[in-house]
Each structure stands twice: as structure tokens, then as C-alpha cells.
Amino acid sequence: MHFIKSLSAATALYALGYALPTESPSLSGRDVPCDPISKYTTNYFLDHHIYTPPATTCLFYTFGLSATAQRFAHGGGSDMTTIWDIWPCELYNGDDNSGNPLRCIFKDNTMRLTYFENMSRAMAMLCKTFATVMTDDPKNIPQPGIWGRIEEPTLKLTGNPGGQVDTIIAVNTKGDDVQDVWVRPGTKRKTMSIRSTSSENENKALFKRQPNECYNPDQLQKWFGDVEW
Ligand SMILES: *[C@@H]1O[C@H](CO)[C@@H](O)[C@H](O)[C@H]1NC(C)=O
């Protein structure tokens, strides 16, 4: 009796034009193989960025502040650049569905860290003149994360593709405590009032700013908030 009932329900579905699913479909409707981590080198990120941080606008942050820094960067009339502004949406996709080629990398903490280390290094190489790090206590910046190991040392290099950074400051989450972190020996302290409108950024700026178009700060915080920034 029960069998007959469900059989006729199935027949009715067929009649209405529905196919009975044989396996659960992926959210994207298409399965793609997982990308290997070896694809995502710093050079890969340098080659695929679609927005160049205008001089003085780079905003980095330490552990747990992904969403806070992203809101700070785009709120209150400031127009700073975070890691979520520089690459196409698909490179930030943390969805765990079989249509996302990054799903295996993001499921594995070690690969995920490598991915964001290489992306972060590329961002630091694109910064110019002046860079800021957001952290809870600007007088006491945690060093074990991506900021201390990758971003800060990279910003201090010379000959980066984006130009040269001469001043690094730290700011708290409210933006009311600002401390100098580093001034390049032999240079004058730069300030944020230096704004670049140079033509080199115009082409890249034609692309819309990414974060609000891709994933909102809360979504990114949920996916990537526990990366050791
Ligand atoms: C980037 O990530 C790879 C892992 O795929 C790693 O071996 C490499 O050293 C990293 N660094 C750079 C600069 O690409």
C-alpha cells in the first residue's frame, strides 16, 4: 500500500516534468576538481590581481579582525584597501560545494594558511608609500601571525612591484589610537594625506571595488576569521 502510494507520487512527479534525483546535486550544479595549492603562489596572485591599492591605502590586520578591518576600510569616508579588495570574487569563495575548486584548500588548515600567506605577501608587494595595520593594541602588535611573519617583512623590502613603502603605522579598531610602527631609515615619515590619483591606478580602478560585490564582511569573517592573520 505504502509502496503503491509512493510509486504513484513518483509517477505524478514525472508527469509534472520533474526527474527524480539519483544523487544530491552540487549547489553550483557542476562538479569541478579541487585546485592544488601549488597553483596559488605569490606570483599567481600578483598576476591575477584586478585592483591595485592606491598609494597610502593598504590596511592589514591581526587575528580576528577581518570583518572589523573591512568595515573600517570602507566606512566613515575612508577609502582604504584590504586583502578582500584586490582579487576576483572566486579567489575568496569559501563555499564547501563541489563546484568550488578552492574547497579542498580551504578545508585544510595548512593549505588554507599557505594560500592566505601567499595572497598576503602579494598584497604587501602591491602597497605603496604608507601602510597601516589594525590591531587591538597598537603598542603591542602580535607577531606570530601572517602580519608579523609575512606582511610586515615584505612591506619593508625595496623593489616590490607596487613600489616602496616607507612608513608603517598601527591603528586600533576604533581608529583613535595610532602608533608609528616603522619609518624606513633615511626617509621622512609619510602620512595618509598623500593620495595617489596617478594614471597607473585608473585602469584597475575601473573594476568595481570587490568586497561588497562578492561577500560581505560577516561572510568572510565566518569563512576565514580564524586564519592566523
Ligand atoms: C606559496 O605557496 C607554496 C605552496 O603552494 C609554497 O611552496 C611557496 O613557498 C609559497 N611562496 C611563494 C613566494 O610563492
Short mmCIF file of C-alpha atoms and ligand atoms in Angstrom, two decimals:
data_model
loop_
_atom_site.label_atom_id
_atom_site.label_comp_id
_atom_site.label_asym_id
_atom_site.label_seq_id
_atom_site.Cartn_x
_atom_site.Cartn_y
_atom_site.Cartn_z
CA MET A 1 0.00 0.00 0.00
CA HIS A 2 2.72 2.41 1.02
CA PHE A 3 4.81 1.30 -1.95
CA ILE A 4 1.92 1.91 -4.32
CA LYS A 5 1.40 5.37 -2.84
CA SER A 6 5.00 6.47 -3.28
CA LEU A 7 5.13 4.93 -6.71
CA SER A 8 2.18 6.97 -7.81
CA ALA A 9 3.73 10.06 -6.23
CA ALA A 10 6.83 9.41 -8.33
CA THR A 11 4.73 8.95 -11.42
CA ALA A 12 2.98 12.22 -10.70
CA LEU A 13 6.32 13.99 -10.39
CA TYR A 14 7.42 12.56 -13.72
CA ALA A 15 4.18 13.68 -15.23
CA LEU A 16 4.86 17.20 -13.98
CA GLY A 17 8.24 17.09 -15.64
CA TYR A 18 10.43 16.51 -12.58
CA ALA A 19 13.23 13.98 -12.74
CA LEU A 20 13.89 12.06 -9.56
CA PRO A 21 17.40 12.89 -8.38
CA THR A 22 19.73 9.90 -8.39
CA GLU A 23 22.36 11.71 -6.26
CA SER A 24 22.34 15.02 -4.44
CA PRO A 25 23.22 17.77 -6.87
CA SER A 26 26.07 20.20 -6.11
CA LEU A 27 24.98 23.72 -5.32
CA SER A 28 26.66 25.05 -8.43
CA GLY A 29 25.18 22.27 -10.50
CA ARG A 30 28.65 21.33 -11.71
CA ASP A 31 31.40 19.36 -10.07
CA VAL A 32 34.90 20.65 -10.59
CA PRO A 33 38.17 19.11 -9.45
CA CYS A 34 39.95 20.65 -6.46
CA ASP A 35 42.77 23.05 -7.29
CA PRO A 36 46.19 22.04 -5.97
CA ILE A 37 47.78 24.50 -3.51
CA SER A 38 50.84 24.64 -5.77
CA LYS A 39 48.82 26.82 -8.16
CA TYR A 40 48.49 29.65 -5.66
CA THR A 41 51.96 31.10 -5.43
CA THR A 42 52.65 34.72 -4.66
CA ASN A 43 53.38 35.21 -8.36
CA TYR A 44 49.97 33.75 -9.24
CA PHE A 45 48.31 36.37 -7.02
CA LEU A 46 50.47 39.15 -8.45
CA ASP A 47 49.49 38.07 -11.97
CA HIS A 48 45.76 37.90 -11.21
CA HIS A 49 45.01 40.99 -9.16
CA ILE A 50 42.29 43.24 -10.57
CA TYR A 51 42.75 46.23 -8.28
CA THR A 52 45.98 47.93 -7.27
CA PRO A 53 45.88 49.53 -3.82
CA PRO A 54 46.27 53.27 -4.35
CA ALA A 55 49.31 54.68 -2.54
CA THR A 56 48.84 55.02 1.24
CA THR A 57 45.64 52.91 1.38
CA CYS A 58 46.81 49.41 2.36
CA LEU A 59 45.11 48.18 5.53
CA PHE A 60 46.32 44.95 7.11
CA TYR A 61 45.06 43.48 10.36
CA THR A 62 45.86 40.90 13.00
CA PHE A 63 43.94 37.83 14.17
CA GLY A 64 40.17 38.04 14.37
CA LEU A 65 39.72 41.45 12.78
CA SER A 66 38.76 40.52 9.20
CA ALA A 67 35.27 41.98 9.33
CA THR A 68 36.21 44.93 11.55
CA ALA A 69 39.06 45.98 9.27
CA GLN A 70 36.97 45.54 6.16
CA ARG A 71 34.22 47.78 7.55
CA PHE A 72 36.79 50.33 8.71
CA ALA A 73 38.37 50.36 5.26
CA HIS A 74 35.15 51.29 3.53
CA GLY A 75 33.31 53.20 6.20
CA GLY A 76 33.34 56.71 7.56
CA GLY A 77 34.57 58.32 4.38
CA SER A 78 37.86 56.46 4.47
CA ASP A 79 38.76 54.51 1.40
CA MET A 80 41.39 52.01 2.31
CA THR A 81 42.28 48.72 0.67
CA THR A 82 42.09 45.34 2.40
CA ILE A 83 43.04 41.91 1.11
CA TRP A 84 39.39 41.42 0.12
CA ASP A 85 39.51 44.24 -2.44
CA ILE A 86 42.27 43.11 -4.73
CA TRP A 87 41.30 39.81 -6.37
CA PRO A 88 38.32 38.43 -8.30
CA CYS A 89 35.46 37.08 -6.20
CA GLU A 90 36.16 33.45 -6.96
CA LEU A 91 39.50 33.62 -5.13
CA TYR A 92 37.60 34.42 -1.91
CA ASN A 93 34.95 31.71 -2.28
CA GLY A 94 34.81 29.69 0.94
CA ASP A 95 31.74 27.66 -0.05
CA ASP A 96 32.16 23.97 0.60
CA ASN A 97 30.32 22.81 -2.52
CA SER A 98 31.69 20.64 -5.29
CA GLY A 99 31.54 23.50 -7.78
CA ASN A 100 34.20 25.43 -5.87
CA PRO A 101 37.75 24.45 -6.91
CA LEU A 102 39.12 26.00 -3.68
CA ARG A 103 37.05 23.80 -1.32
CA CYS A 104 39.88 21.32 -0.59
CA ILE A 105 42.40 24.08 0.11
CA PHE A 106 40.04 25.89 2.48
CA LYS A 107 39.07 22.66 4.28
CA ASP A 108 42.70 22.03 5.21
CA ASN A 109 44.15 24.47 7.75
CA THR A 110 47.72 24.10 6.49
CA MET A 111 46.82 24.68 2.84
CA ARG A 112 44.48 27.50 3.76
CA LEU A 113 47.26 29.23 5.67
CA THR A 114 49.67 28.85 2.74
CA TYR A 115 47.02 30.26 0.40
CA PHE A 116 46.50 33.37 2.50
CA GLU A 117 50.19 33.77 3.24
CA ASN A 118 50.91 33.89 -0.48
CA MET A 119 47.96 36.18 -1.13
CA SER A 120 49.01 38.44 1.76
CA ARG A 121 52.60 38.59 0.53
CA ALA A 122 51.32 39.64 -2.89
CA MET A 123 49.19 42.37 -1.32
CA ALA A 124 52.15 43.70 0.66
CA MET A 125 54.17 43.79 -2.57
CA LEU A 126 51.49 45.97 -4.19
CA CYS A 127 51.41 48.60 -1.44
CA LYS A 128 53.00 51.99 -1.84
CA THR A 129 54.27 54.82 0.34
CA PHE A 130 52.37 54.04 3.51
CA ALA A 131 50.73 51.04 5.15
CA THR A 132 48.51 50.52 8.19
CA VAL A 133 47.90 47.52 10.41
CA MET A 134 44.76 47.30 12.52
CA THR A 135 45.23 45.55 15.84
CA ASP A 136 43.64 45.58 19.29
CA ASP A 137 46.59 47.29 20.98
CA PRO A 138 48.76 49.31 18.59
CA LYS A 139 51.56 49.44 21.18
CA ASN A 140 51.69 45.68 21.37
CA ILE A 141 51.21 44.06 17.95
CA PRO A 142 51.02 40.24 17.93
CA GLN A 143 53.87 38.89 15.83
CA PRO A 144 53.25 35.14 15.28
CA GLY A 145 50.60 35.55 12.57
CA ILE A 146 50.68 36.48 8.90
CA TRP A 147 51.24 40.15 9.79
CA GLY A 148 54.47 39.58 11.71
CA ARG A 149 55.83 36.72 9.63
CA ILE A 150 54.88 37.78 6.10
CA GLU A 151 53.30 41.19 5.64
CA GLU A 152 55.50 43.44 7.76
CA PRO A 153 58.80 41.98 6.47
CA THR A 154 57.54 42.19 2.87
CA LEU A 155 56.48 45.83 3.27
CA LYS A 156 59.99 46.70 4.43
CA LEU A 157 61.61 45.34 1.26
CA THR A 158 62.66 47.56 -1.60
CA GLY A 159 61.94 46.83 -5.25
CA ASN A 160 58.43 45.42 -4.76
CA PRO A 161 56.25 45.52 -7.92
CA GLY A 162 53.85 48.06 -6.38
CA GLY A 163 56.54 50.47 -5.28
CA GLN A 164 58.08 51.25 -1.93
CA VAL A 165 56.53 51.62 1.49
CA ASP A 166 58.40 54.00 3.78
CA THR A 167 56.07 54.27 6.77
CA ILE A 168 54.03 51.68 8.68
CA ILE A 169 51.56 52.67 11.38
CA ALA A 170 49.25 50.69 13.65
CA VAL A 171 45.70 51.67 14.48
CA ASN A 172 43.20 50.23 16.94
CA THR A 173 39.75 49.05 15.91
CA LYS A 174 38.12 52.38 16.74
CA GLY A 175 40.72 54.30 14.79
CA ASP A 176 41.51 56.61 17.71
CA ASP A 177 44.85 55.17 18.80
CA VAL A 178 47.56 55.46 16.15
CA GLN A 179 51.18 54.45 16.70
CA ASP A 180 54.19 54.52 14.44
CA VAL A 181 55.46 51.01 13.74
CA TRP A 182 58.33 51.76 11.39
CA VAL A 183 59.81 54.52 9.27
CA ARG A 184 62.31 53.48 6.60
CA PRO A 185 65.75 54.68 7.67
CA GLY A 186 66.77 57.73 5.68
CA THR A 187 63.19 58.68 4.70
CA LYS A 188 60.73 61.12 6.20
CA ARG A 189 57.63 59.82 7.93
CA LYS A 190 54.82 59.68 5.37
CA THR A 191 51.23 60.48 6.25
CA MET A 192 47.93 59.30 4.92
CA SER A 193 47.14 62.67 3.37
CA ILE A 194 49.25 61.60 0.42
CA ARG A 195 46.71 60.33 -2.06
CA SER A 196 47.55 58.87 -5.43
CA THR A 197 45.44 59.72 -8.42
CA SER A 198 48.13 58.53 -10.77
CA SER A 199 47.04 57.02 -14.06
CA GLU A 200 48.61 53.68 -13.19
CA ASN A 201 45.66 53.03 -10.91
CA GLU A 202 42.99 54.27 -13.22
CA ASN A 203 42.64 51.09 -15.26
CA LYS A 204 42.49 48.88 -12.23
CA ALA A 205 40.06 51.25 -10.55
CA LEU A 206 37.65 50.73 -13.43
CA PHE A 207 36.92 47.39 -11.86
CA LYS A 208 34.39 47.82 -9.11
CA ARG A 209 35.67 47.59 -5.57
CA GLN A 210 35.24 43.95 -4.70
CA PRO A 211 34.08 43.30 -1.15
CA ASN A 212 30.53 44.49 -1.26
CA GLU A 213 30.04 42.85 -4.60
CA CYS A 214 31.48 39.49 -3.59
CA TYR A 215 30.97 38.55 0.02
CA ASN A 216 30.06 40.77 2.92
CA PRO A 217 32.40 41.17 5.91
CA ASP A 218 30.41 38.78 8.08
CA GLN A 219 30.52 36.03 5.46
CA LEU A 220 34.29 36.40 5.05
CA GLN A 221 34.75 36.52 8.82
CA LYS A 222 32.76 33.29 9.09
CA TRP A 223 34.81 31.53 6.44
CA PHE A 224 38.25 32.95 7.16
CA GLY A 225 38.06 34.74 10.53
CA ASP A 226 40.14 32.10 12.28
CA VAL A 227 43.05 32.24 9.82
CA GLU A 228 46.16 33.25 11.80
CA TRP A 229 46.41 36.74 10.36
C1 LIG B 1 53.45 29.85 -1.87
O1 LIG B 1 52.84 28.62 -1.65
C2 LIG B 1 53.57 27.48 -1.99
C3 LIG B 1 52.72 26.28 -1.73
O2 LIG B 1 51.94 26.08 -2.83
C4 LIG B 1 54.87 27.47 -1.27
O3 LIG B 1 55.60 26.30 -1.59
C5 LIG B 1 55.62 28.70 -1.64
O4 LIG B 1 56.85 28.73 -1.00
C6 LIG B 1 54.82 29.93 -1.28
N1 LIG B 1 55.55 31.16 -1.50
C7 LIG B 1 55.65 31.86 -2.63
C8 LIG B 1 56.54 33.02 -2.58
O5 LIG B 1 55.07 31.60 -3.66
#
